[in-house]
PDB file of C-alpha atoms in Angstrom:
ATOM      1  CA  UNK T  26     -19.746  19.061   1.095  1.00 79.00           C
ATOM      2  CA  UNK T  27     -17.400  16.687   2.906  1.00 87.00           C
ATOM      3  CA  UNK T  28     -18.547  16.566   6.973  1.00 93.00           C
ATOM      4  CA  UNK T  29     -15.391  17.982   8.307  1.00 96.00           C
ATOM      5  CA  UNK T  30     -14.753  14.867  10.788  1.00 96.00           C
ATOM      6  CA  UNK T  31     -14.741  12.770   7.871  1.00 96.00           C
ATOM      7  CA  UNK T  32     -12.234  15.547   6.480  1.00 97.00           C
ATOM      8  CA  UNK T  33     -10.032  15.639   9.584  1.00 98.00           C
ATOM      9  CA  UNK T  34      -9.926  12.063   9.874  1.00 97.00           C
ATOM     10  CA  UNK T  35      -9.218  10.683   6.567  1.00 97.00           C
ATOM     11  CA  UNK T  36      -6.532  13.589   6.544  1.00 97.00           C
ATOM     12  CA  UNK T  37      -4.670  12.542  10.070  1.00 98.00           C
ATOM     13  CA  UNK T  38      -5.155   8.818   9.404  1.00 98.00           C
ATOM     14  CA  UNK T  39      -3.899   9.060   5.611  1.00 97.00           C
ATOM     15  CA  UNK T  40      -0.805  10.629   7.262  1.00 98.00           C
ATOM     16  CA  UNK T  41      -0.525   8.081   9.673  1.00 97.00           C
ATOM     17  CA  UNK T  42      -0.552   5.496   6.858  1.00 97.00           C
ATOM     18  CA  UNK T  43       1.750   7.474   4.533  1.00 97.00           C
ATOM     19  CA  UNK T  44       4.084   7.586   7.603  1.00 97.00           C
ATOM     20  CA  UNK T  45       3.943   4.478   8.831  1.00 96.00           C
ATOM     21  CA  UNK T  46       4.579   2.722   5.108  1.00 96.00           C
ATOM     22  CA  UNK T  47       7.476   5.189   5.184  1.00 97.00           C
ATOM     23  CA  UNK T  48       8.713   4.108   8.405  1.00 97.00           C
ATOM     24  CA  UNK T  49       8.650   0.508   7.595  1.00 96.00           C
ATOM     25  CA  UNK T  50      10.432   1.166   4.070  1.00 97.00           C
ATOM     26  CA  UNK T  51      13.075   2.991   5.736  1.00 97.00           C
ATOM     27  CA  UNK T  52      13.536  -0.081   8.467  1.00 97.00           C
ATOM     28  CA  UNK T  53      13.624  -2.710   5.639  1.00 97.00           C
ATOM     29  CA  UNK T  54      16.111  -0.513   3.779  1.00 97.00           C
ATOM     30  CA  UNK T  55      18.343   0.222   7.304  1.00 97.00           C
ATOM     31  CA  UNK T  56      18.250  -3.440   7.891  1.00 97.00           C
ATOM     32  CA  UNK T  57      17.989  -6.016   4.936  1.00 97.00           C
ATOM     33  CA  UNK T  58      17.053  -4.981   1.526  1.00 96.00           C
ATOM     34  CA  UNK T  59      16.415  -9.222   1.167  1.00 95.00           C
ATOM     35  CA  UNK T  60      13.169  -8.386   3.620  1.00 96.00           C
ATOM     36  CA  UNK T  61      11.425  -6.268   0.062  1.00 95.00           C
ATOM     37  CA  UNK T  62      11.025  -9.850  -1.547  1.00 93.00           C
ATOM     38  CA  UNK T  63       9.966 -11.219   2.103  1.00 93.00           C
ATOM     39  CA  UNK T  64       6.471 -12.579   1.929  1.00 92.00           C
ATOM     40  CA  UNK T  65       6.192 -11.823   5.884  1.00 95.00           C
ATOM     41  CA  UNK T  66       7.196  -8.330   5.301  1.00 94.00           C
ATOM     42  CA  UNK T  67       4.270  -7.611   2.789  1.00 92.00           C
ATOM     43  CA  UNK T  68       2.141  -9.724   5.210  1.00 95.00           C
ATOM     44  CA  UNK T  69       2.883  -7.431   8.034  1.00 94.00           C
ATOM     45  CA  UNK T  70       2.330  -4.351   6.200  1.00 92.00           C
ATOM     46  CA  UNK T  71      -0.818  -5.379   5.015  1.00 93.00           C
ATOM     47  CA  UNK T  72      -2.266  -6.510   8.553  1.00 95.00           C
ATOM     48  CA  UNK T  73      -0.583  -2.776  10.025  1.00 95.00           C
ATOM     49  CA  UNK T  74      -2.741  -0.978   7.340  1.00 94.00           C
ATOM     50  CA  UNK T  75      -6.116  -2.682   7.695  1.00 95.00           C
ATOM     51  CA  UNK T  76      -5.440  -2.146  11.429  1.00 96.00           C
ATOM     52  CA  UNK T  77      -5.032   1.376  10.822  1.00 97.00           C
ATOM     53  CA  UNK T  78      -8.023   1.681   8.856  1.00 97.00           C
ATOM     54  CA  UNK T  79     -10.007  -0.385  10.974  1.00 97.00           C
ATOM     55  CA  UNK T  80      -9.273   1.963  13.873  1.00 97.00           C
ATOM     56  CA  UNK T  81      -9.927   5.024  11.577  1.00 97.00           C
ATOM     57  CA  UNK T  82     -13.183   4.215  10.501  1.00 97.00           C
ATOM     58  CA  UNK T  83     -14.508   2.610  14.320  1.00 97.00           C
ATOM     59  CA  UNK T  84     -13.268   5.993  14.966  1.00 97.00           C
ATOM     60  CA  UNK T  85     -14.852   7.901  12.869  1.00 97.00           C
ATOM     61  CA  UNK T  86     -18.193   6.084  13.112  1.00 96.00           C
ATOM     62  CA  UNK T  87     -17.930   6.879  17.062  1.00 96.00           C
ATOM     63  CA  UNK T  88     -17.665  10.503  16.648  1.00 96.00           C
ATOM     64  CA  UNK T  89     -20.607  10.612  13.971  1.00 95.00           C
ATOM     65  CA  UNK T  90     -22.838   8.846  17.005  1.00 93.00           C
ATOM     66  CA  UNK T  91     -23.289   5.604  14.952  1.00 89.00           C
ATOM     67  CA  UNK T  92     -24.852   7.641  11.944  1.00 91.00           C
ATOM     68  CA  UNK T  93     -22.387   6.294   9.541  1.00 94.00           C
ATOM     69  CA  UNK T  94     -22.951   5.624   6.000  1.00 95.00           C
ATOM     70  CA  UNK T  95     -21.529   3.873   2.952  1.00 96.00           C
ATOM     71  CA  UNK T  96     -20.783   6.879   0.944  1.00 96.00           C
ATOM     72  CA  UNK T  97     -19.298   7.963   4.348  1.00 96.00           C
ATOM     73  CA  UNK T  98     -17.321   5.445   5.544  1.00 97.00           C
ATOM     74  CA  UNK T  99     -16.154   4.860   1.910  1.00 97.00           C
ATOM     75  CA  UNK T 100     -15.089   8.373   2.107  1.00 97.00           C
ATOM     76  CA  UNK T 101     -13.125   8.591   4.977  1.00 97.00           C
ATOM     77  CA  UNK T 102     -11.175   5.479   4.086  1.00 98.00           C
ATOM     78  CA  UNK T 103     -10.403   6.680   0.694  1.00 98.00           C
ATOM     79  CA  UNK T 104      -9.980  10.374   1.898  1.00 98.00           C
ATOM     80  CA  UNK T 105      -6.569   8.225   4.389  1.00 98.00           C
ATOM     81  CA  UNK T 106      -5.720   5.883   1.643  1.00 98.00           C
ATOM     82  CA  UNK T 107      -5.022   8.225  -0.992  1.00 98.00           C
ATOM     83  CA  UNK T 108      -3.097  10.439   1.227  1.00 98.00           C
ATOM     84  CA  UNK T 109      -1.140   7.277   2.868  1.00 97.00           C
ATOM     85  CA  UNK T 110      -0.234   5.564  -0.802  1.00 98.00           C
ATOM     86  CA  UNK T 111       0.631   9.495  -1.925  1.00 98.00           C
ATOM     87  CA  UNK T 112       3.168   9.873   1.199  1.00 98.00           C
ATOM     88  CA  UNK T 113       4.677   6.404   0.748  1.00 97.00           C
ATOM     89  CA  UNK T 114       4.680   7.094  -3.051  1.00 98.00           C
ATOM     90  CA  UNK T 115       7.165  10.364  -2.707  1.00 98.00           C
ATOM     91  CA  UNK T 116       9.263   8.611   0.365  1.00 98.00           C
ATOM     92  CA  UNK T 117      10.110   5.223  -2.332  1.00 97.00           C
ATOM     93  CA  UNK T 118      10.888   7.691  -5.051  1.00 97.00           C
ATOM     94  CA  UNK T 119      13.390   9.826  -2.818  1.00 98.00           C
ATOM     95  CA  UNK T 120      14.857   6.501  -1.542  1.00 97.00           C
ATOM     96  CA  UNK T 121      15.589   5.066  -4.776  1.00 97.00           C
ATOM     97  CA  UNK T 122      15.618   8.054  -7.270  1.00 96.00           C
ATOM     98  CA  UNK T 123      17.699  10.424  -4.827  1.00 96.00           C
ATOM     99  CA  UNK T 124      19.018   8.949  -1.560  1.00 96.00           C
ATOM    100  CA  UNK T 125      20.117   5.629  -3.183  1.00 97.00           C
ATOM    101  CA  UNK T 126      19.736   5.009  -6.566  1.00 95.00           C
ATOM    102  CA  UNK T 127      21.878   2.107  -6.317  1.00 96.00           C
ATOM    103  CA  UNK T 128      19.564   0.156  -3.860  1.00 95.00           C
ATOM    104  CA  UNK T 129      16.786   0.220  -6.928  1.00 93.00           C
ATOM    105  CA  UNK T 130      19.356  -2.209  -8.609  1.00 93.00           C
ATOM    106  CA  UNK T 131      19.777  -3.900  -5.932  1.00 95.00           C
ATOM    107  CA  UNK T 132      16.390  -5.085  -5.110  1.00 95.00           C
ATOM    108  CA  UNK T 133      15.360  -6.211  -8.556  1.00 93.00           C
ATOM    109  CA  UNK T 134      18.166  -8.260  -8.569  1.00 94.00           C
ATOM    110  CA  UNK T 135      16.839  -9.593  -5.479  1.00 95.00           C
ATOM    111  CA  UNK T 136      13.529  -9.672  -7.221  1.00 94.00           C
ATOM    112  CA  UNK T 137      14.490 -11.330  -9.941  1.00 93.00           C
ATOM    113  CA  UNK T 138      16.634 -14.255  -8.436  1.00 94.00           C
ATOM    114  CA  UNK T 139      13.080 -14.596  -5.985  1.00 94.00           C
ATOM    115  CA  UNK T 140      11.010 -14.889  -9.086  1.00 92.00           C
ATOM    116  CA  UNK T 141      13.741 -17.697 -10.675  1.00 93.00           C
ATOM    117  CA  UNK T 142      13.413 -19.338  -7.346  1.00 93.00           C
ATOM    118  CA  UNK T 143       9.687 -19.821  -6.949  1.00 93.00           C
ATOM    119  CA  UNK T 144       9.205 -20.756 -10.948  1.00 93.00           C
ATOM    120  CA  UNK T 145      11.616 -23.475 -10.366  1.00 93.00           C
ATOM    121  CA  UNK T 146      10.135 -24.738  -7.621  1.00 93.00           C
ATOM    122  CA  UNK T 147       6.529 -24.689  -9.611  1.00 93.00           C
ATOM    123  CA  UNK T 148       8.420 -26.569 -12.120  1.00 93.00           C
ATOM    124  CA  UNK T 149       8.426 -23.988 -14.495  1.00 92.00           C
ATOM    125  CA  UNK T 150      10.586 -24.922 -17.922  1.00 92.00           C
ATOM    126  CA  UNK T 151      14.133 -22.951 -18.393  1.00 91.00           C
ATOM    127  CA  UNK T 152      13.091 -21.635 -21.078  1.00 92.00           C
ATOM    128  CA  UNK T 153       9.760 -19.672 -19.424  1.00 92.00           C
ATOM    129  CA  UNK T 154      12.050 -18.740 -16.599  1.00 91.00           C
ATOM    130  CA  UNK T 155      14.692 -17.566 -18.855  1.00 92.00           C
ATOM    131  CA  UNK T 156      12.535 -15.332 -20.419  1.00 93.00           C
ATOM    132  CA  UNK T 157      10.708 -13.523 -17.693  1.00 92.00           C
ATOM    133  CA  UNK T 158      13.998 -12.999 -16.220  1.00 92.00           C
ATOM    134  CA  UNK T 159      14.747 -11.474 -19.680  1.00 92.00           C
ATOM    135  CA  UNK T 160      11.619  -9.131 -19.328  1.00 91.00           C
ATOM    136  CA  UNK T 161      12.472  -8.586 -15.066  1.00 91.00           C
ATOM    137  CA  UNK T 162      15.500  -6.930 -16.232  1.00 89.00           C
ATOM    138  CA  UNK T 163      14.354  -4.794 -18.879  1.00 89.00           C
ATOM    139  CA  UNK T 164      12.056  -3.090 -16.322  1.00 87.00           C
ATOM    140  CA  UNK T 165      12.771  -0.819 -13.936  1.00 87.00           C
ATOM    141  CA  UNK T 166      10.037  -1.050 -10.594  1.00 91.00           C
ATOM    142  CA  UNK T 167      11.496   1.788  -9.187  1.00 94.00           C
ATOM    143  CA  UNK T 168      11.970   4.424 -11.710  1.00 94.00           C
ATOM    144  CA  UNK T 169       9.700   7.400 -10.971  1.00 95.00           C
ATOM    145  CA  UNK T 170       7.774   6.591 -14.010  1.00 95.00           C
ATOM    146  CA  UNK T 171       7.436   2.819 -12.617  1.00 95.00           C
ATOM    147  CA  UNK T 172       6.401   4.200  -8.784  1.00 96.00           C
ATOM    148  CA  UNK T 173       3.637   6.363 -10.354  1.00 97.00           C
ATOM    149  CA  UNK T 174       2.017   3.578 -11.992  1.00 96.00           C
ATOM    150  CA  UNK T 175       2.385   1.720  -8.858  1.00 96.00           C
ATOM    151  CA  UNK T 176       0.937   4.369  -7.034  1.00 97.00           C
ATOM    152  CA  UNK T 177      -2.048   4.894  -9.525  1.00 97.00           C
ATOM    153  CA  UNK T 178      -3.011   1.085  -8.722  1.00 97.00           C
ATOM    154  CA  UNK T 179      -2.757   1.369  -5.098  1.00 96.00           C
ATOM    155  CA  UNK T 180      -5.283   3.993  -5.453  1.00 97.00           C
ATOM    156  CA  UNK T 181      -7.613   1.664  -7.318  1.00 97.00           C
ATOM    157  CA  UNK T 182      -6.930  -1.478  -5.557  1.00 96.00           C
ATOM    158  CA  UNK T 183      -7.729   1.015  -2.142  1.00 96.00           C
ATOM    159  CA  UNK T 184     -10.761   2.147  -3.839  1.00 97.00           C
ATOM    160  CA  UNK T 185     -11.892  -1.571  -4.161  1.00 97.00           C
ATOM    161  CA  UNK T 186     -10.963  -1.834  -0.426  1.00 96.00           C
ATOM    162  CA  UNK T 187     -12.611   0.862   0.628  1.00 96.00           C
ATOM    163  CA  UNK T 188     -15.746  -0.216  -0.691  1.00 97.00           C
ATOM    164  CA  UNK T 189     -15.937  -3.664   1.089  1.00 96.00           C
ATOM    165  CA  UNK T 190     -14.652  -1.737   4.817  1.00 96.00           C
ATOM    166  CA  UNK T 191     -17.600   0.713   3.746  1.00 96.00           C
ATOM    167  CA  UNK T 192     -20.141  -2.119   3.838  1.00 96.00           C
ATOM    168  CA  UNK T 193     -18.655  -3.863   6.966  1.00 95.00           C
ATOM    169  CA  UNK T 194     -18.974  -0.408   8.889  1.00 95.00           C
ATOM    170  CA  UNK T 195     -21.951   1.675   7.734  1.00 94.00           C
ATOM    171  CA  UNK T 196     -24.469   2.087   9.440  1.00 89.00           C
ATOM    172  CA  UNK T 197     -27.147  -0.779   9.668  1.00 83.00           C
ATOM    173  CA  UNK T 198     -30.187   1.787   9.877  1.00 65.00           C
ATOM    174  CA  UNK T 199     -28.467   3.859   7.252  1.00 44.00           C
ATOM    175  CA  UNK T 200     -30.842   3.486   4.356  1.00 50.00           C
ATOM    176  CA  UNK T 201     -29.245   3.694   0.965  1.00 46.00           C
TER     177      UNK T 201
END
């Protein structure tokens, strides 16, 4: 049985995060679809999320009186990250399944001349560049398909997160 602030949280906090991620797709779309191959933009989202989990899980620790531990604090996190990559997950494919397929095509072209770019400036041979531009364009990141696979290693990447916030904030009495 789940405690139900470690419930509550990791449900309000994984909406904050699926909002949030939606929010910021939505203002990169609105303003520049250039900024989705934008190192700084994938910076920034990564430094709002860890904020947002960092602030979940001091959070949650305060309102369990200190008494927090791994399996706990792994919990809540992943209880907000699932929900958070789920949210963001649906938004992308309504955004470039529904809204505007034609911004999908868009962006891996984008994508794709970013990838040219940085081979070439690694010195990568033509013919290596040539074909993983061949292989760029017979995929399709943002099919539905494509976004669900995404979404899949989110989840495990967050689950392999989640257990190195889960050591930084259990409890240090907490024996385990």
């Amino acid at each position: 049985m789940i405690n139900e602030v470690i419930k509550k949280n990791g449900i309000n906090y994984g909406v904050i995060i699926g909002i949030t991620s939606a929010f910021v797709t939505a203002s990169i779309y609105a303003i520049d679809l250039n900024l989705f191959v934008s190192w700084w933009v994938g910076l920034v989202g990564i430094v709002i999320n860890l904020t947002i989990a960092i602030i979940l899980l001091s959070k949650t620790k305060k309102e369990l009186q200190g008494v927090f531990s791994f399996k706990d604090a792994f919990t809540t996190y992943f209880i907000a990250a699932v929900i958070g990559v789920l949210i963001s997950t649906l938004f992308n494919i309504l955004l470039f399944n529904v809204i505007d397929p034609a911004a999908k095509d868009t962006v891996s072209e984008l994508m794709i001349r970013y990838t040219a770019g940085i081979m070439q400036k690694m010195g990568a041979p033509a013919s290596v560049i040539n074909e993983n531009i061949a292989k760029m364009k017979l995929n399709n990141p943002f099919s539905t398909i494509e976004l669900i696979k995404g979404c899949a290693f989110s989840i495990i990447f967050c689950a392999i997160f989640g257990l190195i916030l889960a050591a930084f904030f259990k409890s240090k009495t907490t024996q385990e």
